[in-house]
Coordinates of N, CA, C and O in Angstrom, one line a residue:
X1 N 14.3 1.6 -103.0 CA 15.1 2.1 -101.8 C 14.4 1.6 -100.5 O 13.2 1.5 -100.5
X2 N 15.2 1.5 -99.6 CA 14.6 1.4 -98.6 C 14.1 1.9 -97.6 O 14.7 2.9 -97.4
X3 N 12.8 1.6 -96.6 CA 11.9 2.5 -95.9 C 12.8 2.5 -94.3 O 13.4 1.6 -93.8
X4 N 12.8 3.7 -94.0 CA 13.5 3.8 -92.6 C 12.3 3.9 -91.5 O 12.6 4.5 -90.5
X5 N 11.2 3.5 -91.5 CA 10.0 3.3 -90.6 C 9.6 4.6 -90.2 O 9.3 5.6 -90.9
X6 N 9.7 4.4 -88.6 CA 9.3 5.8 -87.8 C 10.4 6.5 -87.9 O 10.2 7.7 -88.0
X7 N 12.0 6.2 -87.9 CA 12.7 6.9 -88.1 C 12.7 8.1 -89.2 O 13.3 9.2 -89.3
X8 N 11.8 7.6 -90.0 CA 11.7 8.9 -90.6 C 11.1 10.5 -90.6 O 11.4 11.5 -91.2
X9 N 10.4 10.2 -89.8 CA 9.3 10.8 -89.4 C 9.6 11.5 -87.6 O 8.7 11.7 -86.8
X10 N 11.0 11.6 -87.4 CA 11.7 11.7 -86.1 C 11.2 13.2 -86.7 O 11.2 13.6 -87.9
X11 N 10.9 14.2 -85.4 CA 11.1 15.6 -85.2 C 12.8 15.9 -85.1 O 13.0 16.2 -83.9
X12 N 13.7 16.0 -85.6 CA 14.8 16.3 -85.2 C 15.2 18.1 -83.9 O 16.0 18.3 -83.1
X13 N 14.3 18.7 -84.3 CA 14.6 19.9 -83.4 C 14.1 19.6 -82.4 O 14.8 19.9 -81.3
X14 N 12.7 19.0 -82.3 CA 12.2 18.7 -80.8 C 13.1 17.7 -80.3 O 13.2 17.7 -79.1
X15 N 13.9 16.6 -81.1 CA 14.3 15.6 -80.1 C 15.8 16.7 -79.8 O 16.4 16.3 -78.8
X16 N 16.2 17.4 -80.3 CA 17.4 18.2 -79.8 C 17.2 19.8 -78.8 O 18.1 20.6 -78.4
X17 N 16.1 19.9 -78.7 CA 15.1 20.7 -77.7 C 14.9 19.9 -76.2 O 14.8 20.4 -75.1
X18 N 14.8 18.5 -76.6 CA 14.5 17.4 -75.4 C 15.7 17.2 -75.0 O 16.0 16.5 -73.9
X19 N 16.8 17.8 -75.8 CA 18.4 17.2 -75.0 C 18.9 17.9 -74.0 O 19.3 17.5 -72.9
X20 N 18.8 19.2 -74.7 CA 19.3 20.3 -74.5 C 18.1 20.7 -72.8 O 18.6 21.4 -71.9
X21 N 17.0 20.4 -72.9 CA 16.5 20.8 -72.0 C 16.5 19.8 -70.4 O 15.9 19.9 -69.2
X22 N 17.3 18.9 -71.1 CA 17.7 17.3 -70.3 C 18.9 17.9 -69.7 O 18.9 18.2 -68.5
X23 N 19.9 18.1 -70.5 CA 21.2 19.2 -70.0 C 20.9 19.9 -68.8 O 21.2 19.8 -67.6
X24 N 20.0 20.9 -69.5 CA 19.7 22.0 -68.4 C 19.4 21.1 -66.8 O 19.8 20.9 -65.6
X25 N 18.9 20.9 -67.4 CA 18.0 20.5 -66.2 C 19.0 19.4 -65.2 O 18.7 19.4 -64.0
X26 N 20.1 18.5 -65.4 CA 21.0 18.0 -65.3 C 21.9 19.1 -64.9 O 22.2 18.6 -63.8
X27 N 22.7 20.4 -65.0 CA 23.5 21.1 -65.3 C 22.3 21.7 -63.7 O 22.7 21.1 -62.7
X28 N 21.6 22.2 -63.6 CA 20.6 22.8 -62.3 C 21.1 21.7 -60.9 O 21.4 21.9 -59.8
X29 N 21.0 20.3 -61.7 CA 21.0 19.1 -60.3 C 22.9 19.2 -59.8 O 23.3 19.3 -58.7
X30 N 23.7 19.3 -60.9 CA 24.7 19.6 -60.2 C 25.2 20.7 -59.6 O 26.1 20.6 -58.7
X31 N 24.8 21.8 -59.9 CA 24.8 23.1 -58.5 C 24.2 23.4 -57.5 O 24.4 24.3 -56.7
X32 N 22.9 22.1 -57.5 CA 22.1 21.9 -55.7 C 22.9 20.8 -55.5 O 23.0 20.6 -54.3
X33 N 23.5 20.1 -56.2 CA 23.9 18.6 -55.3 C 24.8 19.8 -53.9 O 24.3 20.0 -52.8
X34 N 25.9 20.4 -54.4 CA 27.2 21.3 -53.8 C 26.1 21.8 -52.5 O 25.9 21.0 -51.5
X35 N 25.7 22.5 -52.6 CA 24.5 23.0 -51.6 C 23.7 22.2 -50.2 O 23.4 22.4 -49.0
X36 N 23.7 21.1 -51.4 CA 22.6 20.1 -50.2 C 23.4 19.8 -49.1 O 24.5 19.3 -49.4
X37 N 23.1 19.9 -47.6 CA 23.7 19.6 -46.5 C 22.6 18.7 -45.9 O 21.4 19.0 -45.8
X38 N 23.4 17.3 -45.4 CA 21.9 16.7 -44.5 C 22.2 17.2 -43.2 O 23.4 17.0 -43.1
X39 N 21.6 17.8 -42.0 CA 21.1 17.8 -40.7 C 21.0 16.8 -39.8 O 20.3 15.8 -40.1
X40 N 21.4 16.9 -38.9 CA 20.8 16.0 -37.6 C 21.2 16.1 -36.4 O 22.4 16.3 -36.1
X41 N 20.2 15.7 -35.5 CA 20.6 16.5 -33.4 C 19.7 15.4 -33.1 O 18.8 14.8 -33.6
X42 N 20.8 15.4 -31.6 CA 20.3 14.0 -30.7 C 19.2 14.6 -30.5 O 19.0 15.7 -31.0
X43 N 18.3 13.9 -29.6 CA 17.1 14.6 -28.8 C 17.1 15.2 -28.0 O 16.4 16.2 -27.9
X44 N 18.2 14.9 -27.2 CA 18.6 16.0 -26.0 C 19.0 16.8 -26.6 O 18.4 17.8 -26.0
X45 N 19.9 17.4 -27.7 CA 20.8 18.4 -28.7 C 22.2 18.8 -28.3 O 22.9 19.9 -28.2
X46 N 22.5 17.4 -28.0 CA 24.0 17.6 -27.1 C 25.0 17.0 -28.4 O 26.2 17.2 -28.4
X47 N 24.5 16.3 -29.3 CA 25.2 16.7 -30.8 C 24.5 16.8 -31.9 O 23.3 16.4 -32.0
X48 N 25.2 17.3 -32.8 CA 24.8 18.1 -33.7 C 25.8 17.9 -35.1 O 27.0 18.1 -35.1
X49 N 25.0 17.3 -36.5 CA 26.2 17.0 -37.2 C 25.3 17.6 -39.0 O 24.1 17.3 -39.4
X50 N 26.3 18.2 -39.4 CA 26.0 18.8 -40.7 C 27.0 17.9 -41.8 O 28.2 18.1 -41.8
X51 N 26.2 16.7 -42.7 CA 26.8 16.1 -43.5 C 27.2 16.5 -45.0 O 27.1 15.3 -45.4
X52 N 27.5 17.2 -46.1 CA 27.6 17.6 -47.3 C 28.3 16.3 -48.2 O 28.8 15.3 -47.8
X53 N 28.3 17.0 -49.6 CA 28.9 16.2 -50.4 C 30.4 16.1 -50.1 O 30.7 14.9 -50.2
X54 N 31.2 16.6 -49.9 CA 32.1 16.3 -49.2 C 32.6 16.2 -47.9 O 33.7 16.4 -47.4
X55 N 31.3 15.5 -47.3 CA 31.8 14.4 -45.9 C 31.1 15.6 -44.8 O 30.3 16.5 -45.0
X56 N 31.8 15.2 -43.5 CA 31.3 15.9 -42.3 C 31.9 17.5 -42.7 O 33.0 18.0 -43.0
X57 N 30.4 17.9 -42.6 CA 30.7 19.8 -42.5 C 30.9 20.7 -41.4 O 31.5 21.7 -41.4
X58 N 30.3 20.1 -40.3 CA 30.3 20.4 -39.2 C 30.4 19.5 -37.9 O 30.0 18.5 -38.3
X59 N 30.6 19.4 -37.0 CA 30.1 19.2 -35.5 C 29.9 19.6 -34.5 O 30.9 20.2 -34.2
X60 N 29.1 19.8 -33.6 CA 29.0 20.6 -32.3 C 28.6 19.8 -31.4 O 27.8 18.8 -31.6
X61 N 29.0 20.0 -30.5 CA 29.3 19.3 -29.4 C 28.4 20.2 -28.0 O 28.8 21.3 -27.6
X62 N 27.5 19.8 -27.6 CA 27.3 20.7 -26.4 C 28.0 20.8 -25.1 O 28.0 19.6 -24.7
X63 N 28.6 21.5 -24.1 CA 29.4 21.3 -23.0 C 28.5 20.4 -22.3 O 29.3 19.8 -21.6
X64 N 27.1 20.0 -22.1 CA 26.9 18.8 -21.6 C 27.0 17.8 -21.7 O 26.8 16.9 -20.8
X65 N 27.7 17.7 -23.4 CA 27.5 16.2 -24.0 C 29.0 15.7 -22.8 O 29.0 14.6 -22.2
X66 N 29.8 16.5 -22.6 CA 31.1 16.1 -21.9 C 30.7 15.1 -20.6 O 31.4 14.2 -20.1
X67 N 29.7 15.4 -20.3 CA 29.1 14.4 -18.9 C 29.0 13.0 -19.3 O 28.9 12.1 -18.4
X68 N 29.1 12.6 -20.8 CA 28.6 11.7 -21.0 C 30.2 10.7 -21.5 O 31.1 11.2 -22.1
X69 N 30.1 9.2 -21.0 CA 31.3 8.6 -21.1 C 31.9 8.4 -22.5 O 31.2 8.4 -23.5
X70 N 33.0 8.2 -22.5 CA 33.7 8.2 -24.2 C 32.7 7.2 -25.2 O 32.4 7.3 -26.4
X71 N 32.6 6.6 -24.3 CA 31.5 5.4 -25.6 C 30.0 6.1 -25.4 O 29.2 6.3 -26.4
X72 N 29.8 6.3 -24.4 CA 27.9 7.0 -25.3 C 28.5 8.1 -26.0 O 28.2 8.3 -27.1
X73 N 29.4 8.9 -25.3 CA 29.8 10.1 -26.6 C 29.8 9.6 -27.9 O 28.9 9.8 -28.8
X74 N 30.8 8.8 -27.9 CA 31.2 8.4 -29.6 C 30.0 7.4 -30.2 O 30.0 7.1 -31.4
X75 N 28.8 6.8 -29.1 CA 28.1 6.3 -30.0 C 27.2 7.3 -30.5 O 26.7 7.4 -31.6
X76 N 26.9 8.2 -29.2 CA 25.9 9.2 -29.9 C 26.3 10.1 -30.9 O 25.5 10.9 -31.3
X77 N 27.5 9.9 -31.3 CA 28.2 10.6 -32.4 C 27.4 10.3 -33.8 O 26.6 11.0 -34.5
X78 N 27.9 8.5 -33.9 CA 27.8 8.0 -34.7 C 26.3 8.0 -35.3 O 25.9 8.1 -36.5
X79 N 25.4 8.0 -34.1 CA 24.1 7.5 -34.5 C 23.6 9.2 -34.6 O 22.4 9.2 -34.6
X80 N 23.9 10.1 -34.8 CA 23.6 11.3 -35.4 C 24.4 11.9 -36.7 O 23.8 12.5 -37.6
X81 N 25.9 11.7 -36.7 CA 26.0 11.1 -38.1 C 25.8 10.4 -38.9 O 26.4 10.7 -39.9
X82 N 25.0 9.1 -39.0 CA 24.3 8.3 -39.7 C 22.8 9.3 -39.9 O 22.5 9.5 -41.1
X83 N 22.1 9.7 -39.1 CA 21.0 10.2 -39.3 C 21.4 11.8 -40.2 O 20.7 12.4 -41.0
X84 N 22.5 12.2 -39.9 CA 22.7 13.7 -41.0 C 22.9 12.9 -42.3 O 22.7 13.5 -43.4
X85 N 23.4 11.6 -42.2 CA 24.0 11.0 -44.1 C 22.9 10.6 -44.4 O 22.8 10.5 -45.6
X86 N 21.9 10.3 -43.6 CA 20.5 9.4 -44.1 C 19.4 10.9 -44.5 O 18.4 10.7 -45.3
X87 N 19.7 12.4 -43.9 CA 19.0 13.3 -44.3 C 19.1 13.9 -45.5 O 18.4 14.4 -46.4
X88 N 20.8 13.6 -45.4 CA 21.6 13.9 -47.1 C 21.1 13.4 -48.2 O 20.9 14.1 -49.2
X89 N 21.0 11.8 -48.2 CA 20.8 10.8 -49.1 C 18.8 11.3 -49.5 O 18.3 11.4 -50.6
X90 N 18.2 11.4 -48.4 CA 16.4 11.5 -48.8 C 16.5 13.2 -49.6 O 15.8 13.4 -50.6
X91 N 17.4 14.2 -49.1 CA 17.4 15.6 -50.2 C 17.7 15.0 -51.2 O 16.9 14.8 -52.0
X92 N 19.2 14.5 -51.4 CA 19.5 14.5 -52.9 C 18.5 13.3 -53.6 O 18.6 13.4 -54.9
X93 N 17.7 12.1 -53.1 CA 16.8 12.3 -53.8 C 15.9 12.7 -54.1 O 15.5 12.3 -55.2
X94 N 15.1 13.6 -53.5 CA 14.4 14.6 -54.2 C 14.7 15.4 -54.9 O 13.7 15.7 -55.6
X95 N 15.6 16.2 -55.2 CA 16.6 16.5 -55.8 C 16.3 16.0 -57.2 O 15.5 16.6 -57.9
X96 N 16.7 15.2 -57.5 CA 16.8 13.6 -57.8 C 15.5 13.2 -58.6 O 15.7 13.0 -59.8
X97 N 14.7 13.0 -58.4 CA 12.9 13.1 -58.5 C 12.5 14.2 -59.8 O 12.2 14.1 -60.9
X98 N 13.0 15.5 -58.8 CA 12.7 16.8 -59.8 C 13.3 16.9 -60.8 O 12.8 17.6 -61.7
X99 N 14.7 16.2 -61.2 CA 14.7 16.1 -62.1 C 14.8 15.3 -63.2 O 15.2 15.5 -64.4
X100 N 14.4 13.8 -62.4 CA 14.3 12.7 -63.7 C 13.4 12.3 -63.3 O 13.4 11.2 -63.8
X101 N 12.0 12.5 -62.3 CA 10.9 12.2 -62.3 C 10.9 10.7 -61.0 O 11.9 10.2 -60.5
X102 N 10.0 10.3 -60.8 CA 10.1 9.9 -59.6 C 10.2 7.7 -60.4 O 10.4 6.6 -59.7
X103 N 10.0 7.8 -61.8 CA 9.8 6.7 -61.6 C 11.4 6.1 -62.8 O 11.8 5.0 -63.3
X104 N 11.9 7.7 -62.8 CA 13.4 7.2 -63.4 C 14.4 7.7 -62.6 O 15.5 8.0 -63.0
X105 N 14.1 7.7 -61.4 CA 15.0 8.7 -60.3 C 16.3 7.4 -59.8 O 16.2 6.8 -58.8
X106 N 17.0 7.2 -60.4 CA 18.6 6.1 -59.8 C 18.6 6.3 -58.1 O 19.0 5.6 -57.3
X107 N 18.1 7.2 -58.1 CA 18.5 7.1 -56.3 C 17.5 5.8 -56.1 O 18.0 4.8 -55.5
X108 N 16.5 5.7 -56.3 CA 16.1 4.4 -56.1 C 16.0 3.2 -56.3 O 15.0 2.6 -56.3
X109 N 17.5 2.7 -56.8 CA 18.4 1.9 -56.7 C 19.5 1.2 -55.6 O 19.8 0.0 -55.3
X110 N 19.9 2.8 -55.2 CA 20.4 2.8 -54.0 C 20.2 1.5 -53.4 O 21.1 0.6 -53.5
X111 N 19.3 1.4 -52.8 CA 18.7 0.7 -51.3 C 18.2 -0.7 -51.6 O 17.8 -1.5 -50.8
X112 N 18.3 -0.9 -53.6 CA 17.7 -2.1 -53.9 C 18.4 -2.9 -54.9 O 17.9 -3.3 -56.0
X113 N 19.4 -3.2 -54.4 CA 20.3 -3.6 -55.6 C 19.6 -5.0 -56.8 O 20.1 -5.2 -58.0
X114 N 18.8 -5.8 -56.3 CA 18.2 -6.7 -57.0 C 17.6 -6.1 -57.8 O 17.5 -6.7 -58.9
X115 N 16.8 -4.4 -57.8 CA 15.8 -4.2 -58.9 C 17.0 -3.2 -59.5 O 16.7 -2.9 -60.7
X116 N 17.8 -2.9 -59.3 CA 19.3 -2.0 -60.4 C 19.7 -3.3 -61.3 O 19.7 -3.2 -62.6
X117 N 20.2 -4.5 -60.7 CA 21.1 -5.2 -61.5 C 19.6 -6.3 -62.4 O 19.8 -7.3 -63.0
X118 N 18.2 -5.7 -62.3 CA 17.1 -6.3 -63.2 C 17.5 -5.2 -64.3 O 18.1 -5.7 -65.3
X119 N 17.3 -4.0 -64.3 CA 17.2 -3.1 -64.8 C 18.9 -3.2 -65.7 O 19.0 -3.0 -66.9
X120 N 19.6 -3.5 -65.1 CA 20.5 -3.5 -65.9 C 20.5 -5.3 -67.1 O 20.9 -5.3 -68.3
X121 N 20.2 -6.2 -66.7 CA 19.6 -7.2 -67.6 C 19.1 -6.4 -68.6 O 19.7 -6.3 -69.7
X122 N 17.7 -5.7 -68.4 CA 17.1 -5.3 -69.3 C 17.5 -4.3 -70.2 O 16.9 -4.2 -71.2
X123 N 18.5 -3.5 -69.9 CA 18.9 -2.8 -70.6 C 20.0 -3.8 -71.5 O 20.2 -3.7 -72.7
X124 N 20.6 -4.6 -70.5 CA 21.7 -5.6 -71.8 C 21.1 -6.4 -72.8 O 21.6 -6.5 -73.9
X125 N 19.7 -6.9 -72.4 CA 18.8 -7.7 -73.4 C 18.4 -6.5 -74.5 O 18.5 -6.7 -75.7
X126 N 18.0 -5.4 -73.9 CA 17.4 -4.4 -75.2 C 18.7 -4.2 -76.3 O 18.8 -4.0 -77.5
X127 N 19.7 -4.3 -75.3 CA 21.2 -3.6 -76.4 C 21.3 -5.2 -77.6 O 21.5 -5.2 -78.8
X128 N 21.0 -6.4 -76.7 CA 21.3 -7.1 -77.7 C 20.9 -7.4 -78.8 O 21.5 -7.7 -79.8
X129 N 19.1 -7.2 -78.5 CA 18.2 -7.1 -79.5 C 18.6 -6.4 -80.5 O 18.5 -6.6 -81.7
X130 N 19.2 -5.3 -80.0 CA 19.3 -4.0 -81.5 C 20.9 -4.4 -82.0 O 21.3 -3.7 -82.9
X131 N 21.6 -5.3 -81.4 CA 22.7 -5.6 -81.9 C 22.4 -6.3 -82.7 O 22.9 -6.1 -83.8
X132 N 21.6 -7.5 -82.6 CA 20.8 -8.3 -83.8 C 20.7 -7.6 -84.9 O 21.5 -7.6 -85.9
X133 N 19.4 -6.8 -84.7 CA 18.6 -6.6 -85.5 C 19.6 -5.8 -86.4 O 19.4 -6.1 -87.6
X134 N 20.7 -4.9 -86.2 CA 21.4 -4.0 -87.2 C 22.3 -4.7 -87.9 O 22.6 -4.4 -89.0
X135 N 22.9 -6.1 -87.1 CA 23.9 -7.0 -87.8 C 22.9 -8.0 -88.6 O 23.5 -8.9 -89.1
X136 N 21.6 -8.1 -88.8 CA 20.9 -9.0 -89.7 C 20.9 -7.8 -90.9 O 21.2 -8.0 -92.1
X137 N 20.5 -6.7 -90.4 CA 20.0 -6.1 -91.4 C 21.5 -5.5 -91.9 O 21.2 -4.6 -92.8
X138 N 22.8 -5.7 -91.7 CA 23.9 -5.4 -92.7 C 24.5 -6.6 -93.0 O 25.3 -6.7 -94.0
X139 N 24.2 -7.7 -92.2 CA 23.8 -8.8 -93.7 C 22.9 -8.9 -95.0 O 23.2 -9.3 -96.1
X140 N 21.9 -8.5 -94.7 CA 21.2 -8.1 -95.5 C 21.8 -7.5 -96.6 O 21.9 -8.1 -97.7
X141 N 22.2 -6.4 -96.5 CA 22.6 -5.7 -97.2 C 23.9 -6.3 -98.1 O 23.9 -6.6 -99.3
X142 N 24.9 -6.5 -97.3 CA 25.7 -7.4 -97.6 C 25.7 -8.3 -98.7 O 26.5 -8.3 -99.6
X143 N 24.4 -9.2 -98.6 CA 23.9 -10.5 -99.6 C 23.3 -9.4 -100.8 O 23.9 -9.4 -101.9
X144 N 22.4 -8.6 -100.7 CA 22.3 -7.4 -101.6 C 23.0 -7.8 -103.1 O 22.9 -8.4 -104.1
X145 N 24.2 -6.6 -102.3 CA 25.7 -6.4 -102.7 C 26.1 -7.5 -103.4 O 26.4 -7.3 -104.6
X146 N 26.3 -8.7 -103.0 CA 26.7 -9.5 -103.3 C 28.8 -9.4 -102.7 O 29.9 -9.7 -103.3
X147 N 28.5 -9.0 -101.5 CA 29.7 -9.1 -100.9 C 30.2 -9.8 -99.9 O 31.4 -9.7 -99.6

């Protein structure tokens, strides 16, 4: 008969203890993601923008900001909504961190797409390998059989 290596020798409750507590802990990141709001105010604090997972949450506007012309208005809009999306994006990865640890955390991917689409090579190379290795080894078997 044949030897199934380390697979034999698999804890099965601890690796279904490891799932289940992967769940959890996944199942925790999606009821802070809803929560997390990013923040941000000009210097002066003549705007004010609360970003969430579902887009702009807020705005406020101070009656001074009105002094200021349609384009510094709307640029200083812009450049305080980018800074509440950029406060959003550093929570939810921490967020993010806590729960898959800081050196399996996808959020830092984000900002690097050369080291995501390496990472994904390497995951297609590892898949291939074991596509090998199970299609040699049911030939194997195969020749066995004599089928």
């Amino acid at each position: 008969m044949q030897e199934f290596g380390d697979f034999a020798n698999i804890d099965i409750d601890k690796l279904l203890k490891g799932a289940d507590e992967q769940f959890a802990r996944i199942e925790e990141l999606q009821k802070s993601m809803s929560t997390i709001v990013g923040r941000a105010q000009d210097d002066d604090g003549l705007v004010t923008v609360e970003y969430g997972s579902e887009g702009l949450r807020e705005l406020q506007l101070h009656p001074k900001a009105m002094r200021l012309s349609s384009g510094e208005l709307a640029d200083l809009i812009k450049v305080v909504f980018r800074d509440a999306a950029a406060d959003l994006q550093t929570q939810v990865s921490g967020a993010m961190s806590e729960t898959f640890g800081e050196d399996d955390n996808p959020m830092k991917y984000v900002n690097n797409p050369d080291e995501a689409l390496n990472k994904i090579k390497e995951a297609e190379a590892a898949y291939n390998r074991t596509f090998e290795d199970v299609m040699g080894e049911l030939d194997r078997i195969r020749r066995r059989l004599d089928l």
